Short mmCIF file of C-alpha atoms in Angstrom, two decimals:
data_model
loop_
_atom_site.label_atom_id
_atom_site.label_comp_id
_atom_site.label_asym_id
_atom_site.label_seq_id
_atom_site.Cartn_x
_atom_site.Cartn_y
_atom_site.Cartn_z
CA MET A 1 6.01 17.02 17.66
CA GLU A 2 7.33 15.08 14.66
CA LYS A 3 5.52 15.63 11.38
CA LEU A 4 4.03 12.39 10.04
CA ILE A 5 2.75 11.38 6.62
CA ASP A 6 0.58 8.27 6.51
CA THR A 7 1.29 6.68 3.13
CA HIS A 8 -1.24 3.85 3.41
CA PHE A 9 -4.79 4.38 4.62
CA HIS A 10 -8.31 3.78 3.31
CA ILE A 11 -11.72 5.38 3.59
CA TRP A 12 -15.00 4.14 2.16
CA ASP A 13 -18.60 5.20 1.96
CA LEU A 14 -20.70 2.15 1.20
CA LYS A 15 -23.52 4.32 -0.16
CA GLU A 16 -21.25 6.09 -2.65
CA ASN A 17 -19.20 3.17 -3.99
CA TYR A 18 -19.47 -0.58 -4.33
CA TYR A 19 -16.87 -2.61 -2.42
CA PRO A 20 -17.80 -6.27 -2.87
CA TRP A 21 -15.62 -7.49 0.01
CA LEU A 22 -17.35 -5.06 2.38
CA THR A 23 -20.97 -5.42 1.30
CA ASP A 24 -21.34 -8.89 -0.20
CA LYS A 25 -20.62 -12.20 1.47
CA PRO A 26 -17.37 -11.96 3.49
CA SER A 27 -14.39 -13.10 1.46
CA ASP A 28 -12.74 -16.31 2.64
CA ASN A 29 -9.49 -15.21 0.98
CA ILE A 30 -9.44 -11.91 2.84
CA THR A 31 -10.42 -13.57 6.12
CA ARG A 32 -7.45 -15.92 5.77
CA ILE A 33 -5.13 -12.93 5.42
CA ILE A 34 -6.49 -10.41 7.96
CA GLY A 35 -8.82 -12.46 10.15
CA ASP A 36 -12.43 -11.69 11.05
CA TYR A 37 -13.06 -8.30 9.48
CA SER A 38 -16.74 -7.95 10.36
CA LYS A 39 -16.16 -4.81 12.43
CA ILE A 40 -14.83 -2.84 9.46
CA ARG A 41 -17.71 -3.77 7.15
CA ARG A 42 -19.24 -0.32 7.65
CA ASP A 43 -18.64 3.23 6.48
CA TYR A 44 -15.21 4.61 7.33
CA LEU A 45 -15.08 8.28 6.44
CA ILE A 46 -12.41 10.96 6.58
CA GLU A 47 -13.95 12.15 9.84
CA ASP A 48 -13.44 8.66 11.32
CA PHE A 49 -9.82 8.67 10.20
CA ARG A 50 -9.22 12.04 11.84
CA GLN A 51 -10.76 10.82 15.06
CA ASP A 52 -8.56 7.71 15.03
CA HIS A 53 -5.30 9.55 14.53
CA GLY A 54 -6.25 11.90 17.36
CA GLY A 55 -3.40 14.09 18.59
CA LEU A 56 -0.75 12.73 16.25
CA ASN A 57 0.71 15.31 13.89
CA ILE A 58 -0.52 13.73 10.64
CA VAL A 59 0.21 16.48 8.14
CA ALA A 60 -0.78 14.51 5.03
CA ALA A 61 -2.10 11.10 4.04
CA VAL A 62 -2.10 8.95 0.91
CA HIS A 63 -5.16 6.82 0.18
CA LEU A 64 -4.69 3.37 -1.30
CA GLN A 65 -7.53 2.04 -3.41
CA ALA A 66 -9.85 0.01 -1.22
CA ASP A 67 -10.75 -2.78 -3.65
CA VAL A 68 -13.69 -0.93 -5.04
CA ASN A 69 -15.50 -2.83 -7.79
CA LEU A 70 -12.99 -2.77 -10.64
CA ALA A 71 -15.42 -1.25 -13.12
CA ASP A 72 -15.98 1.63 -10.66
CA SER A 73 -12.32 2.54 -10.04
CA VAL A 74 -12.57 5.96 -11.69
CA LYS A 75 -15.75 6.62 -9.69
CA GLU A 76 -13.78 5.95 -6.50
CA SER A 77 -11.12 8.45 -7.60
CA ALA A 78 -13.79 11.06 -8.32
CA TRP A 79 -15.25 10.51 -4.84
CA LEU A 80 -11.84 10.76 -3.16
CA GLN A 81 -11.11 14.02 -4.95
CA SER A 82 -14.49 15.36 -3.83
CA VAL A 83 -13.67 14.41 -0.23
CA ALA A 84 -10.30 16.19 -0.45
CA ASP A 85 -11.98 19.25 -1.93
CA THR A 86 -14.70 19.44 0.74
CA SER A 87 -14.87 17.71 4.14
CA GLY A 88 -11.28 16.47 3.92
CA ASN A 89 -9.84 20.00 3.81
CA GLY A 90 -7.25 18.74 1.34
CA MET A 91 -7.00 15.18 2.69
CA PRO A 92 -6.27 12.76 1.13
CA GLN A 93 -3.49 14.85 -0.35
CA GLY A 94 -2.70 11.96 -2.68
CA PHE A 95 -4.40 8.77 -3.74
CA VAL A 96 -3.38 5.59 -5.51
CA ALA A 97 -6.05 4.19 -7.79
CA ARG A 98 -7.05 0.69 -8.76
CA GLY A 99 -6.40 -0.44 -12.29
CA ASP A 100 -6.46 -3.52 -14.49
CA LEU A 101 -3.43 -3.37 -16.75
CA ARG A 102 -4.74 -6.38 -18.67
CA ALA A 103 -7.78 -4.47 -19.85
CA PRO A 104 -7.98 -3.28 -23.47
CA ASN A 105 -9.12 0.16 -22.24
CA ALA A 106 -6.41 0.50 -19.58
CA ALA A 107 -4.86 3.54 -21.26
CA GLU A 108 -8.18 5.38 -21.20
CA VAL A 109 -8.78 4.44 -17.57
CA ILE A 110 -5.35 5.73 -16.54
CA GLU A 111 -6.05 8.99 -18.38
CA ALA A 112 -9.38 9.29 -16.56
CA HIS A 113 -7.74 8.81 -13.16
CA CYS A 114 -5.10 11.40 -14.02
CA ALA A 115 -7.78 14.05 -14.55
CA PHE A 116 -7.98 14.34 -10.74
CA PRO A 117 -5.36 16.63 -9.19
CA ASN A 118 -4.58 14.34 -6.23
CA MET A 119 -3.95 11.21 -8.32
CA ARG A 120 -0.46 9.89 -7.56
CA GLY A 121 -0.20 6.23 -8.49
CA MET A 122 -1.66 2.94 -9.58
CA ARG A 123 -2.08 -0.27 -7.66
CA ALA A 124 -2.55 -3.21 -9.99
CA GLU A 125 -2.62 -6.95 -9.53
CA MET A 126 0.64 -8.73 -10.29
CA HIS A 127 -0.51 -12.20 -9.34
CA PRO A 128 -2.50 -14.07 -11.99
CA GLY A 129 -5.86 -13.33 -10.38
CA LEU A 130 -8.62 -15.69 -9.32
CA ASP A 131 -10.29 -15.58 -12.74
CA ALA A 132 -7.14 -16.08 -14.80
CA ALA A 133 -5.86 -19.19 -16.51
CA PRO A 134 -3.57 -21.19 -14.19
CA ASP A 135 -0.51 -20.43 -16.28
CA TYR A 136 -1.22 -16.71 -16.76
CA ASN A 137 1.54 -14.38 -15.55
CA PRO A 138 0.95 -10.64 -16.06
CA LEU A 139 4.69 -10.04 -16.11
CA LYS A 140 4.87 -12.02 -19.35
CA ASP A 141 1.75 -10.44 -20.87
CA GLU A 142 2.63 -7.89 -23.56
CA VAL A 143 -0.64 -6.01 -23.04
CA TRP A 144 -0.01 -5.70 -19.29
CA LEU A 145 3.58 -4.60 -19.87
CA SER A 146 2.60 -2.06 -22.51
CA ASN A 147 0.02 -0.48 -20.20
CA PHE A 148 2.46 -0.60 -17.29
CA ALA A 149 4.85 1.58 -19.29
CA LEU A 150 2.20 4.32 -19.34
CA LEU A 151 2.57 4.88 -15.59
CA GLU A 152 6.01 6.47 -15.93
CA LYS A 153 4.71 8.63 -18.76
CA HIS A 154 2.09 10.03 -16.38
CA GLY A 155 4.49 10.35 -13.45
CA LEU A 156 2.65 7.76 -11.36
CA VAL A 157 4.17 5.53 -8.70
CA PHE A 158 3.48 1.82 -9.02
CA GLU A 159 2.33 0.11 -5.83
CA VAL A 160 3.41 -3.52 -6.00
CA ARG A 161 0.59 -5.85 -5.08
CA ALA A 162 0.61 -9.55 -4.31
CA ALA A 163 3.47 -10.74 -6.46
CA SER A 164 3.83 -14.45 -5.78
CA PRO A 165 7.22 -15.89 -4.73
CA GLU A 166 7.79 -17.51 -8.11
CA GLN A 167 7.43 -14.09 -9.78
CA THR A 168 10.28 -12.52 -7.82
CA GLU A 169 12.83 -12.78 -10.60
CA ASP A 170 10.46 -11.20 -13.10
CA VAL A 171 9.57 -8.38 -10.70
CA ILE A 172 13.23 -7.52 -10.23
CA LYS A 173 13.78 -7.62 -13.99
CA LEU A 174 10.87 -5.20 -14.39
CA MET A 175 12.41 -2.82 -11.86
CA ARG A 176 15.77 -2.91 -13.58
CA ALA A 177 14.18 -2.44 -17.01
CA HIS A 178 12.28 0.68 -15.84
CA PRO A 179 14.75 2.71 -13.76
CA GLY A 180 12.60 5.84 -14.11
CA GLN A 181 9.52 4.14 -12.67
CA LYS A 182 9.13 4.31 -8.89
CA PHE A 183 7.99 1.07 -7.25
CA VAL A 184 6.54 0.93 -3.74
CA PHE A 185 6.17 -2.23 -1.68
CA PRO A 186 3.60 -2.05 1.15
CA HIS A 187 3.66 -3.92 4.44
CA LEU A 188 7.43 -4.43 4.81
CA GLY A 189 7.62 -5.95 1.35
CA LEU A 190 6.42 -9.25 2.81
CA SER A 191 4.15 -11.56 0.85
CA ILE A 192 1.24 -13.42 2.37
CA TRP A 193 3.46 -16.51 2.30
CA ARG A 194 5.39 -16.83 5.57
CA ASP A 195 7.08 -20.24 5.36
CA ALA A 196 10.84 -20.49 5.88
CA GLU A 197 11.55 -20.50 2.15
CA ALA A 198 9.47 -17.36 1.57
CA ILE A 199 11.15 -15.50 4.45
CA ALA A 200 14.60 -16.47 3.16
CA ALA A 201 13.63 -15.14 -0.26
CA TRP A 202 12.36 -11.91 1.33
CA LYS A 203 15.71 -11.39 3.05
CA ARG A 204 17.52 -11.82 -0.27
CA ASN A 205 15.08 -9.59 -2.12
CA ILE A 206 15.18 -6.61 0.25
CA ARG A 207 18.91 -6.38 -0.25
CA ILE A 208 18.35 -6.14 -3.99
CA TYR A 209 15.63 -3.53 -3.43
CA GLY A 210 18.10 -1.56 -1.34
CA GLU A 211 20.48 -1.40 -4.29
CA LEU A 212 17.82 -0.15 -6.70
CA PRO A 213 17.24 3.62 -6.43
CA ASN A 214 13.66 3.37 -7.76
CA VAL A 215 12.33 0.93 -5.13
CA PHE A 216 10.69 2.07 -1.87
CA VAL A 217 9.19 0.06 1.00
CA LYS A 218 6.54 0.93 3.60
CA LEU A 219 6.73 0.22 7.29
CA SER A 220 3.11 -0.86 7.56
CA GLY A 221 0.78 -3.83 7.78
CA TYR A 222 1.65 -5.08 11.26
CA GLY A 223 -1.87 -6.45 11.50
CA LEU A 224 -0.87 -9.13 8.98
CA PHE A 225 1.06 -10.75 11.83
CA GLY A 226 -2.27 -11.53 13.48
CA GLU A 227 -4.87 -9.93 15.68
CA HIS A 228 -2.59 -10.21 18.71
CA TRP A 229 0.68 -9.12 17.10
CA THR A 230 3.44 -7.86 19.35
CA ILE A 231 6.32 -5.51 18.74
CA ASP A 232 8.69 -8.41 19.40
CA GLU A 233 7.18 -10.30 16.46
CA VAL A 234 7.61 -7.49 13.98
CA ARG A 235 10.94 -6.15 15.29
CA PRO A 236 13.29 -8.51 13.41
CA TYR A 237 11.55 -7.84 10.10
CA VAL A 238 11.60 -4.07 10.55
CA LEU A 239 15.23 -4.00 11.67
CA ASP A 240 16.30 -6.18 8.73
CA LEU A 241 14.38 -3.90 6.40
CA ILE A 242 15.87 -0.68 7.75
CA GLU A 243 19.37 -2.14 7.43
CA ALA A 244 18.75 -3.36 3.86
CA ILE A 245 16.83 -0.39 2.44
CA GLY A 246 18.26 2.55 4.38
CA PRO A 247 16.54 5.72 5.57
CA ASP A 248 16.23 7.35 2.14
CA LYS A 249 13.74 4.86 0.68
CA LEU A 250 11.45 3.99 3.59
CA VAL A 251 8.05 5.52 4.35
CA CYS A 252 5.41 4.75 6.97
CA GLY A 253 1.75 3.82 6.85
CA SER A 254 -1.07 2.69 9.12
CA ASN A 255 -3.15 0.45 6.86
CA TYR A 256 -6.15 1.87 8.69
CA PRO A 257 -8.92 0.95 9.17
CA VAL A 258 -7.91 -2.61 8.16
CA ASP A 259 -5.32 -2.76 10.93
CA SER A 260 -7.87 -1.46 13.43
CA ILE A 261 -8.86 -5.12 13.70
CA ALA A 262 -5.61 -5.64 15.61
CA SER A 263 -4.46 -2.31 16.99
CA SER A 264 -5.18 1.32 17.73
CA TYR A 265 -3.85 3.90 15.30
CA VAL A 266 -1.58 5.44 17.92
CA ARG A 267 -0.05 2.08 18.81
CA ILE A 268 1.01 1.55 15.19
CA TRP A 269 2.90 4.85 15.13
CA ASP A 270 4.36 4.22 18.59
CA THR A 271 5.65 0.93 17.18
CA HIS A 272 7.17 2.68 14.18
CA SER A 273 8.87 5.13 16.52
CA GLU A 274 10.24 2.54 18.93
CA LEU A 275 11.60 0.38 16.12
CA LEU A 276 13.33 3.33 14.45
CA ASN A 277 14.98 3.97 17.81
CA ASP A 278 15.97 0.31 18.08
CA ALA A 279 17.58 0.59 14.64
CA GLY A 280 19.66 3.55 15.78
CA CYS A 281 18.00 6.03 13.43
CA THR A 282 19.08 9.62 13.93
CA SER A 283 16.63 12.49 14.16
CA GLN A 284 17.45 13.24 10.51
CA ASP A 285 16.72 9.63 9.55
CA ARG A 286 13.41 9.77 11.43
CA GLY A 287 12.44 12.95 9.61
CA LYS A 288 13.07 11.25 6.28
CA ILE A 289 11.15 8.06 7.10
CA PHE A 290 8.23 9.78 8.84
CA HIS A 291 7.81 12.70 6.44
CA ASP A 292 10.38 13.81 3.87
CA ASN A 293 10.57 10.66 1.73
CA ALA A 294 6.79 10.45 1.44
CA LYS A 295 6.46 14.12 0.59
CA SER A 296 8.87 13.69 -2.32
CA LEU A 297 7.69 10.26 -3.48
CA TYR A 298 4.02 11.21 -3.63
CA ARG A 299 4.56 14.88 -4.58
CA LEU A 300 2.65 16.18 -1.56
#
């Protein structure tokens, strides 16, 4: 059985941490992106994750911050480490924390996250944010950029989040300016914009990402194609991505339990497997994409 590393999953305990999108009024913005998410507005613990992945050979998993209340991001990391140290039996083997690189105390927050042995990266907003001035762009903010530079110092990966189409040029400049910093795009590197212009830009961008040795992309997020997504819908995107990026810089994820709205856990990995076959991936390529790349990227 192939060894698998899930590089994109979430757990949450609503009694331990405060997740506004899960406990307060449902978010219209999130509903527009993932649909009706009422069935995941409940605890989802490491035991639930294990039950969902069933008989698959998941040898490690990387937790992505679950939009915990921003002020409580270090508290979430402490909880995740406690899970790994107790009921998780080591899982999550790595986690990517939430951070606000605009904040004046960002350096201290990063240091606090790094006190936990399983800390592996930071996921920070790149779009202006709902509370920002209309013309604010973090990629032109000297405070944001200065704090961003601390990630490489700490050996952390940077998970790219929600860069808007008009920021593409600045994102690529940032990647070129920081060749030692590893960047990871989730969910095929697609944005939430899916018009013809955005898709054409995505096709151009993934070829640039393929040329940059410090840029990785996840096969994940199929649920963003809708509650009734089909393999035929996602196939052209995945095949384009595999061709552009190559087997050395791709990893796989489930986006569970968010994608449970649209699919079983096993179906997601069956889809990964079938599409790697469609792309003509060798057994060596499959080993890299399913396991080896993630093990190296996240130091598992």
